[in-house]
């Protein structure tokens, strides 16, 4: 890899160190993936496994060693009050195991997500796929890359969108009536690719799909790392009013409904306007 050292918010960070951190978490996840693991339920009924906890622990330890002065907010960490968080100009935002439902289904469509947020925007993002060893990474101004095992990193670019010949990404485990209505609004000549976790963002960044709409709840750690990758590949991640997603702006860590757009010049508003309130 080249151009791996970056200075963000006054801190010099080697992207390879963050990639290695994601790999280490992936290794911990795979140790548990290949066993008869137990599944618990959190208060919101989302699943939790020992893999979530193990990945959280290794990521937290390594990030503290790399950047001891930068706070860490992880899905599996204790809650941080907004009164504390709003003082942060930079922080790590981590989903140690994104797609736990896919992990439980053993379909391989789960990821490790690590992002560095600077002034409410993702400035660095790493998305690691434990099941395949593929890693996506990006940093502000340096582009986005896909690194497959045994190969050189490949630069990512989103693709131009052609009207009425859409390829779209959909959620495998969280499909909603509004998502179905949006797909219907796109017309019959639309190909739908289903995937789990932040992989749907990566499909946009790779130029394999035109858009991924999310009409349902997600948390900020679900999107930040992959948003950086999409943005650096030439795309956008916006709310339904086409404003870029921002982070740590409010007490709640829930995102608004959003769009992951490959071609910023394409106007999706007419299709959004067709969605009935579902």
Short mmCIF file of C-alpha atoms in Angstrom, two decimals:
data_model
loop_
_atom_site.label_atom_id
_atom_site.label_comp_id
_atom_site.label_asym_id
_atom_site.label_seq_id
_atom_site.Cartn_x
_atom_site.Cartn_y
_atom_site.Cartn_z
CA UNK A 1 0.00 0.00 0.00
CA UNK A 2 1.10 3.56 -0.55
CA UNK A 3 0.40 6.88 1.11
CA UNK A 4 -0.52 5.09 4.31
CA UNK A 5 0.49 7.82 6.75
CA UNK A 6 -2.03 10.56 7.20
CA UNK A 7 -2.28 13.48 9.58
CA UNK A 8 -5.82 13.97 10.84
CA UNK A 9 -6.71 16.57 13.43
CA UNK A 10 -3.05 16.94 14.33
CA UNK A 11 -2.45 13.21 14.85
CA UNK A 12 -0.29 11.15 12.51
CA UNK A 13 -1.95 7.81 11.82
CA UNK A 14 -0.69 4.90 9.73
CA UNK A 15 -3.70 3.40 7.96
CA UNK A 16 -1.95 0.02 7.97
CA UNK A 17 -2.11 0.03 11.78
CA UNK A 18 -5.88 0.46 11.65
CA UNK A 19 -6.18 -2.24 8.97
CA UNK A 20 -4.10 -4.57 11.14
CA UNK A 21 -6.43 -3.81 14.04
CA UNK A 22 -9.42 -4.83 11.95
CA UNK A 23 -7.62 -8.01 10.88
CA UNK A 24 -6.91 -8.88 14.50
CA UNK A 25 -10.58 -8.43 15.36
CA UNK A 26 -11.53 -10.58 12.37
CA UNK A 27 -9.29 -13.36 13.62
CA UNK A 28 -11.01 -13.29 17.01
CA UNK A 29 -14.40 -13.38 15.32
CA UNK A 30 -13.47 -16.39 13.18
CA UNK A 31 -12.29 -18.34 16.22
CA UNK A 32 -15.84 -18.13 17.58
CA UNK A 33 -17.56 -18.40 14.19
CA UNK A 34 -16.19 -21.92 13.85
CA UNK A 35 -17.66 -23.09 17.17
CA UNK A 36 -21.14 -23.75 18.53
CA UNK A 37 -21.44 -20.23 19.96
CA UNK A 38 -24.28 -18.99 22.14
CA UNK A 39 -26.55 -16.10 21.13
CA UNK A 40 -27.93 -13.64 23.67
CA UNK A 41 -30.33 -10.75 23.11
CA UNK A 42 -29.69 -7.14 24.05
CA UNK A 43 -32.39 -4.87 25.44
CA UNK A 44 -33.40 -3.89 21.89
CA UNK A 45 -33.68 -7.60 20.92
CA UNK A 46 -30.62 -7.41 18.66
CA UNK A 47 -28.35 -10.46 18.97
CA UNK A 48 -25.06 -10.53 20.87
CA UNK A 49 -22.38 -13.21 20.73
CA UNK A 50 -18.97 -13.73 22.28
CA UNK A 51 -17.52 -12.67 18.91
CA UNK A 52 -18.94 -9.15 19.33
CA UNK A 53 -17.28 -8.86 22.72
CA UNK A 54 -13.95 -10.38 21.67
CA UNK A 55 -13.68 -8.09 18.65
CA UNK A 56 -14.55 -5.06 20.77
CA UNK A 57 -11.84 -5.88 23.27
CA UNK A 58 -9.04 -6.31 20.74
CA UNK A 59 -10.02 -3.18 18.79
CA UNK A 60 -10.27 -1.06 21.93
CA UNK A 61 -6.92 -2.24 23.23
CA UNK A 62 -5.11 -1.61 19.95
CA UNK A 63 -6.66 1.80 19.32
CA UNK A 64 -5.77 2.92 22.83
CA UNK A 65 -2.17 1.91 22.12
CA UNK A 66 -2.13 3.68 18.74
CA UNK A 67 -3.86 6.89 19.81
CA UNK A 68 -4.16 7.09 23.61
CA UNK A 69 -5.59 10.62 23.47
CA UNK A 70 -8.49 9.83 21.10
CA UNK A 71 -11.75 8.59 22.70
CA UNK A 72 -13.37 5.38 21.47
CA UNK A 73 -17.09 4.88 21.00
CA UNK A 74 -18.01 1.28 20.23
CA UNK A 75 -21.34 -0.47 19.92
CA UNK A 76 -20.21 -2.76 22.71
CA UNK A 77 -18.80 -0.07 25.01
CA UNK A 78 -20.64 1.49 27.89
CA UNK A 79 -22.86 4.42 26.97
CA UNK A 80 -21.25 7.84 26.75
CA UNK A 81 -23.41 10.81 27.73
CA UNK A 82 -23.86 13.43 25.04
CA UNK A 83 -22.58 16.04 27.47
CA UNK A 84 -19.27 14.20 27.25
CA UNK A 85 -19.39 13.29 23.57
CA UNK A 86 -20.17 16.80 22.37
CA UNK A 87 -16.76 17.89 23.63
CA UNK A 88 -15.05 15.49 21.22
CA UNK A 89 -13.61 17.02 18.04
CA UNK A 90 -12.29 13.60 17.04
CA UNK A 91 -12.99 10.05 18.15
CA UNK A 92 -12.96 6.46 16.99
CA UNK A 93 -16.38 5.05 16.10
CA UNK A 94 -16.43 1.26 16.00
CA UNK A 95 -18.81 -1.57 15.21
CA UNK A 96 -16.76 -4.62 16.21
CA UNK A 97 -19.14 -7.01 14.44
CA UNK A 98 -21.58 -5.42 12.03
CA UNK A 99 -24.18 -7.91 10.87
CA UNK A 100 -24.46 -10.14 13.92
CA UNK A 101 -27.66 -11.58 12.42
CA UNK A 102 -25.65 -12.65 9.39
CA UNK A 103 -22.96 -14.05 11.69
CA UNK A 104 -25.61 -16.14 13.46
CA UNK A 105 -26.93 -17.33 10.08
CA UNK A 106 -23.33 -18.23 9.12
CA UNK A 107 -23.66 -16.66 5.67
CA UNK A 108 -20.36 -14.74 5.84
CA UNK A 109 -21.95 -11.31 5.31
CA UNK A 110 -20.65 -9.57 8.41
CA UNK A 111 -17.90 -7.01 8.85
CA UNK A 112 -15.61 -5.18 11.25
CA UNK A 113 -16.10 -1.40 10.98
CA UNK A 114 -13.58 1.14 12.32
CA UNK A 115 -13.91 4.87 11.60
CA UNK A 116 -12.16 7.98 12.79
CA UNK A 117 -14.59 10.89 13.07
CA UNK A 118 -13.16 14.39 12.80
CA UNK A 119 -15.51 17.37 13.24
CA UNK A 120 -18.65 15.24 12.70
CA UNK A 121 -17.48 13.53 9.48
CA UNK A 122 -15.69 10.22 8.82
CA UNK A 123 -12.05 10.99 7.99
CA UNK A 124 -10.81 7.40 7.93
CA UNK A 125 -12.67 4.15 7.45
CA UNK A 126 -11.80 0.46 7.46
CA UNK A 127 -14.29 -2.30 6.67
CA UNK A 128 -12.93 -5.83 7.07
CA UNK A 129 -14.79 -8.99 5.97
CA UNK A 130 -13.64 -11.79 8.28
CA UNK A 131 -15.09 -14.62 6.17
CA UNK A 132 -13.09 -13.68 3.05
CA UNK A 133 -10.17 -11.63 4.34
CA UNK A 134 -11.12 -8.75 2.02
CA UNK A 135 -10.53 -5.30 3.47
CA UNK A 136 -11.79 -1.91 2.26
CA UNK A 137 -10.09 1.22 3.52
CA UNK A 138 -10.15 4.94 2.83
CA UNK A 139 -8.96 8.22 4.26
CA UNK A 140 -9.94 11.78 3.49
CA UNK A 141 -8.25 12.96 0.33
CA UNK A 142 -6.40 9.69 -0.27
CA UNK A 143 -9.05 7.66 -2.09
CA UNK A 144 -10.68 4.32 -1.34
CA UNK A 145 -9.15 0.89 -1.84
CA UNK A 146 -10.12 -2.79 -1.80
CA UNK A 147 -7.45 -5.22 -0.65
CA UNK A 148 -8.05 -8.90 -1.38
CA UNK A 149 -5.70 -11.52 0.10
CA UNK A 150 -2.66 -12.09 -2.10
CA UNK A 151 -3.39 -9.10 -4.33
CA UNK A 152 -2.32 -5.49 -4.50
CA UNK A 153 -4.90 -2.95 -3.25
CA UNK A 154 -7.23 -1.78 -6.02
CA UNK A 155 -8.50 1.81 -6.17
CA UNK A 156 -12.29 2.05 -5.98
CA UNK A 157 -14.56 4.22 -8.10
CA UNK A 158 -18.32 4.48 -8.11
CA UNK A 159 -20.11 4.18 -11.44
CA UNK A 160 -22.28 6.54 -13.51
CA UNK A 161 -25.99 5.86 -13.10
CA UNK A 162 -28.13 5.23 -16.20
CA UNK A 163 -31.84 6.00 -15.83
CA UNK A 164 -34.15 2.97 -15.94
CA UNK A 165 -31.24 0.50 -15.79
CA UNK A 166 -30.66 0.45 -12.08
CA UNK A 167 -28.76 -1.98 -9.93
CA UNK A 168 -29.59 -1.45 -6.27
CA UNK A 169 -28.49 -2.97 -2.97
CA UNK A 170 -31.03 -4.08 -0.40
CA UNK A 171 -30.85 -5.24 3.18
CA UNK A 172 -30.91 -9.00 3.61
CA UNK A 173 -32.25 -8.99 7.17
CA UNK A 174 -33.95 -5.59 7.47
CA UNK A 175 -36.18 -5.16 4.40
CA UNK A 176 -39.10 -2.74 4.97
CA UNK A 177 -42.26 -1.77 3.13
CA UNK A 178 -40.66 1.57 2.26
CA UNK A 179 -37.68 -0.17 0.71
CA UNK A 180 -40.04 -2.31 -1.37
CA UNK A 181 -41.98 0.78 -2.43
CA UNK A 182 -38.78 2.55 -3.50
CA UNK A 183 -37.67 -0.45 -5.53
CA UNK A 184 -41.09 -0.54 -7.20
CA UNK A 185 -40.77 3.17 -8.05
CA UNK A 186 -37.54 2.45 -9.89
CA UNK A 187 -39.37 0.32 -12.45
CA UNK A 188 -39.24 -3.25 -13.71
CA UNK A 189 -35.78 -3.01 -15.25
CA UNK A 190 -34.13 -2.93 -11.84
CA UNK A 191 -31.75 -5.55 -10.50
CA UNK A 192 -31.68 -5.99 -6.73
CA UNK A 193 -28.64 -7.38 -4.91
CA UNK A 194 -29.24 -8.39 -1.30
CA UNK A 195 -26.40 -8.27 1.19
CA UNK A 196 -25.81 -7.93 4.91
CA UNK A 197 -24.00 -5.38 7.07
CA UNK A 198 -21.89 -2.56 5.59
CA UNK A 199 -21.19 -4.70 2.52
CA UNK A 200 -23.99 -2.82 0.76
CA UNK A 201 -21.98 0.41 1.00
CA UNK A 202 -18.97 -1.39 -0.43
CA UNK A 203 -21.00 -2.56 -3.43
CA UNK A 204 -21.70 1.09 -4.21
CA UNK A 205 -18.06 2.08 -3.69
CA UNK A 206 -16.91 -0.69 -6.05
CA UNK A 207 -19.23 0.49 -8.80
CA UNK A 208 -21.28 -2.70 -8.69
CA UNK A 209 -24.56 -1.00 -7.72
CA UNK A 210 -26.03 2.46 -8.17
CA UNK A 211 -27.70 3.04 -4.82
CA UNK A 212 -28.41 1.52 -1.45
CA UNK A 213 -31.44 3.06 0.28
CA UNK A 214 -31.96 2.42 3.97
CA UNK A 215 -35.50 2.94 5.23
CA UNK A 216 -35.20 1.78 8.80
CA UNK A 217 -33.18 2.26 11.97
CA UNK A 218 -29.39 2.10 12.06
CA UNK A 219 -26.83 3.45 14.47
CA UNK A 220 -23.92 5.75 13.72
CA UNK A 221 -21.33 2.96 14.15
CA UNK A 222 -23.14 1.00 11.40
CA UNK A 223 -22.38 3.57 8.72
CA UNK A 224 -19.34 5.73 9.51
CA UNK A 225 -16.46 3.57 8.24
CA UNK A 226 -18.26 2.61 5.04
CA UNK A 227 -19.38 6.21 4.45
CA UNK A 228 -15.73 7.25 4.26
CA UNK A 229 -15.08 4.51 1.69
CA UNK A 230 -18.05 5.50 -0.47
CA UNK A 231 -17.20 9.19 -0.32
CA UNK A 232 -13.56 8.63 -1.25
CA UNK A 233 -14.70 6.39 -4.13
CA UNK A 234 -16.71 9.30 -5.54
CA UNK A 235 -20.14 8.74 -4.03
CA UNK A 236 -22.32 10.24 -1.32
CA UNK A 237 -24.11 9.09 1.83
CA UNK A 238 -27.04 11.39 2.57
CA UNK A 239 -30.30 11.63 4.44
CA UNK A 240 -33.51 11.68 2.40
CA UNK A 241 -33.13 15.44 1.94
CA UNK A 242 -29.75 14.70 0.28
CA UNK A 243 -27.68 16.20 3.09
CA UNK A 244 -24.51 14.25 4.01
CA UNK A 245 -24.79 12.14 7.15
CA UNK A 246 -23.03 13.69 10.13
CA UNK A 247 -21.99 12.20 13.44
CA UNK A 248 -22.21 13.10 17.10
CA UNK A 249 -24.61 15.97 16.51
CA UNK A 250 -27.27 14.87 19.01
CA UNK A 251 -28.01 12.80 22.08
CA UNK A 252 -29.33 9.85 20.08
CA UNK A 253 -26.87 7.69 18.16
CA UNK A 254 -29.53 6.64 15.66
CA UNK A 255 -29.14 7.68 12.03
CA UNK A 256 -31.92 9.13 9.93
CA UNK A 257 -33.07 7.10 6.94
CA UNK A 258 -30.38 7.45 4.30
CA UNK A 259 -29.19 6.85 0.75
CA UNK A 260 -25.81 5.53 -0.36
CA UNK A 261 -25.41 7.08 -3.82
CA UNK A 262 -22.80 6.15 -6.39
CA UNK A 263 -23.29 8.95 -8.91
CA UNK A 264 -23.72 12.37 -7.23
CA UNK A 265 -24.98 13.89 -10.50
CA UNK A 266 -28.01 11.59 -10.74
CA UNK A 267 -31.30 12.97 -9.37
CA UNK A 268 -33.04 10.42 -7.16
CA UNK A 269 -35.65 12.83 -5.82
CA UNK A 270 -38.40 11.94 -8.34
CA UNK A 271 -38.18 8.33 -7.24
CA UNK A 272 -38.18 9.24 -3.56
CA UNK A 273 -41.29 11.34 -4.14
CA UNK A 274 -43.14 8.22 -5.32
CA UNK A 275 -42.72 6.40 -2.06
CA UNK A 276 -45.99 6.09 -0.22
CA UNK A 277 -45.94 6.44 3.54
CA UNK A 278 -45.56 2.86 4.67
#
